[in-house]
XYZ file of C-alpha atoms in Angstrom:
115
model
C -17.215 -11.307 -1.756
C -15.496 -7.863 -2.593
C -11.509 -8.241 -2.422
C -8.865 -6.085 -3.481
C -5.230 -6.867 -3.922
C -2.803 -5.044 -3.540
C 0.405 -5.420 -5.401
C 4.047 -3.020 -6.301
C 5.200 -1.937 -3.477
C 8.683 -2.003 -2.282
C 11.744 -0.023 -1.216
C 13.197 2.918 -3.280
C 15.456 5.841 -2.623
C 14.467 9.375 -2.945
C 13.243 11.002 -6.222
C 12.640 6.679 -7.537
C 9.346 5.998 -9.149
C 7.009 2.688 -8.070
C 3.881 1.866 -9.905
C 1.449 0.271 -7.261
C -1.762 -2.553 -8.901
C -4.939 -3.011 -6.903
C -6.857 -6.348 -8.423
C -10.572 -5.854 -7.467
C -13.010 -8.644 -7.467
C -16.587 -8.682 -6.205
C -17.904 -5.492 -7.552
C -19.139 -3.905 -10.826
C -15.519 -2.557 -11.415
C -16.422 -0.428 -14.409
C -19.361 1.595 -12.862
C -17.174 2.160 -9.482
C -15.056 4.856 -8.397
C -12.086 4.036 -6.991
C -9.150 5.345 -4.642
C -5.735 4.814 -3.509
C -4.999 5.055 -0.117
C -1.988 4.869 2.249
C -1.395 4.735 6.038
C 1.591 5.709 7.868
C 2.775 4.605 10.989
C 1.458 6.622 13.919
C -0.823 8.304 11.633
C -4.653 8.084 10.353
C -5.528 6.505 6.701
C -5.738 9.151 3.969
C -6.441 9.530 0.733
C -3.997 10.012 -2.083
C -5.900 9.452 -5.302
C -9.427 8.852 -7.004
C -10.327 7.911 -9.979
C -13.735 8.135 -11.439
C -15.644 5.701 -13.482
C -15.404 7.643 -16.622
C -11.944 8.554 -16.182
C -12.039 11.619 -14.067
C -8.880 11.659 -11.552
C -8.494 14.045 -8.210
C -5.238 14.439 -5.869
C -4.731 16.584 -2.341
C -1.530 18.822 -3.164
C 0.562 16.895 -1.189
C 0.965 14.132 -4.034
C -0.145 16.065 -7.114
C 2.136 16.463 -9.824
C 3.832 13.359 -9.166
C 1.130 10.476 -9.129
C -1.186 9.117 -11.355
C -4.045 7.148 -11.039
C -5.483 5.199 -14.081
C -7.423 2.122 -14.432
C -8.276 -0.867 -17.037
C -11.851 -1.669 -16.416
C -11.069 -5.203 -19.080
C -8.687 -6.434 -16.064
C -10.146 -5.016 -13.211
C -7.408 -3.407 -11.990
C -6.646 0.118 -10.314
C -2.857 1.772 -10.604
C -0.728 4.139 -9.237
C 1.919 5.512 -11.140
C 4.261 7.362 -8.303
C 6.943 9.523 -9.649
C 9.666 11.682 -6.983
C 8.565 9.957 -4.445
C 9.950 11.409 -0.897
C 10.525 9.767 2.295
C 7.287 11.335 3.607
C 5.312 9.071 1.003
C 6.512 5.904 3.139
C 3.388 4.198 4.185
C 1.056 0.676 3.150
C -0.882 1.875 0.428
C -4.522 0.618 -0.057
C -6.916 0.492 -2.436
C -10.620 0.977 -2.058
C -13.830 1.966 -3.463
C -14.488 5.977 -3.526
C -15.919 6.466 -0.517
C -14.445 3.680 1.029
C -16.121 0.699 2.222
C -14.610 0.132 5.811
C -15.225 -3.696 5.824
C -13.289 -3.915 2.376
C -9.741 -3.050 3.497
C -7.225 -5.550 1.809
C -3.629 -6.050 3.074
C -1.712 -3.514 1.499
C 1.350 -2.896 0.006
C 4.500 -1.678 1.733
C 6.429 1.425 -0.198
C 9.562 2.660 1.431
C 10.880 5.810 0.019
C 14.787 5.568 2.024
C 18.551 6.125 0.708
């Protein structure tokens, strides 16, 4: 059964860094690429970071420069290092397989970016 788990999230005020975990389980972690993803409210799912399985990352302009994806294929775990973070970040942030598998959505973690 494929699972991910979410973890990291919180509230923090403008220009304040989180650093998100996504626990995978269920899938050949190491050969898999993998993505963060976030949802805010009124607004469709979309994706913030990838990560290949060799190491190769990607970002849409609207977060690059200030996150980081990296991964540690021994623990099965995805990251997100998010640095100036703006209110405009605020969303549940996912992780997922690169494409995403739709039936594989976990519950998310809340980040709040608010003074």
């Amino acid at each position: 059964q494929v699972q991910f788990v979410e973890s990291g999230g919180g509230l923090v005020q403008p220009g304040g860094s989180l650093r998100l975990s996504c626990a995978a389980s269920g899938i050949r972690f190491s050969i898999a690429a993998m993505g963060w993803y976030r949802q805010a409210p009124g607004k469709q799912r979309e994706l913030v970071a990838t990560i290949r399985s060799a190491g190769s990352t990607n970002y849409p302009d609207s977060v690059k420069g200030r996150f980081t994806i990296s991964r540690d294929n021994a623990k099965n775990t995805v990251y997100l290092q998010m640095d100036s973070l703006k209110p405009e970040d605020t969303a549940v942030y996912y992780c997922n397989v690169y494409p995403s598998s739709p039936s594989n959505w976990g519950q998310g973690t809340q980040v709040t970016v608010s003074s």
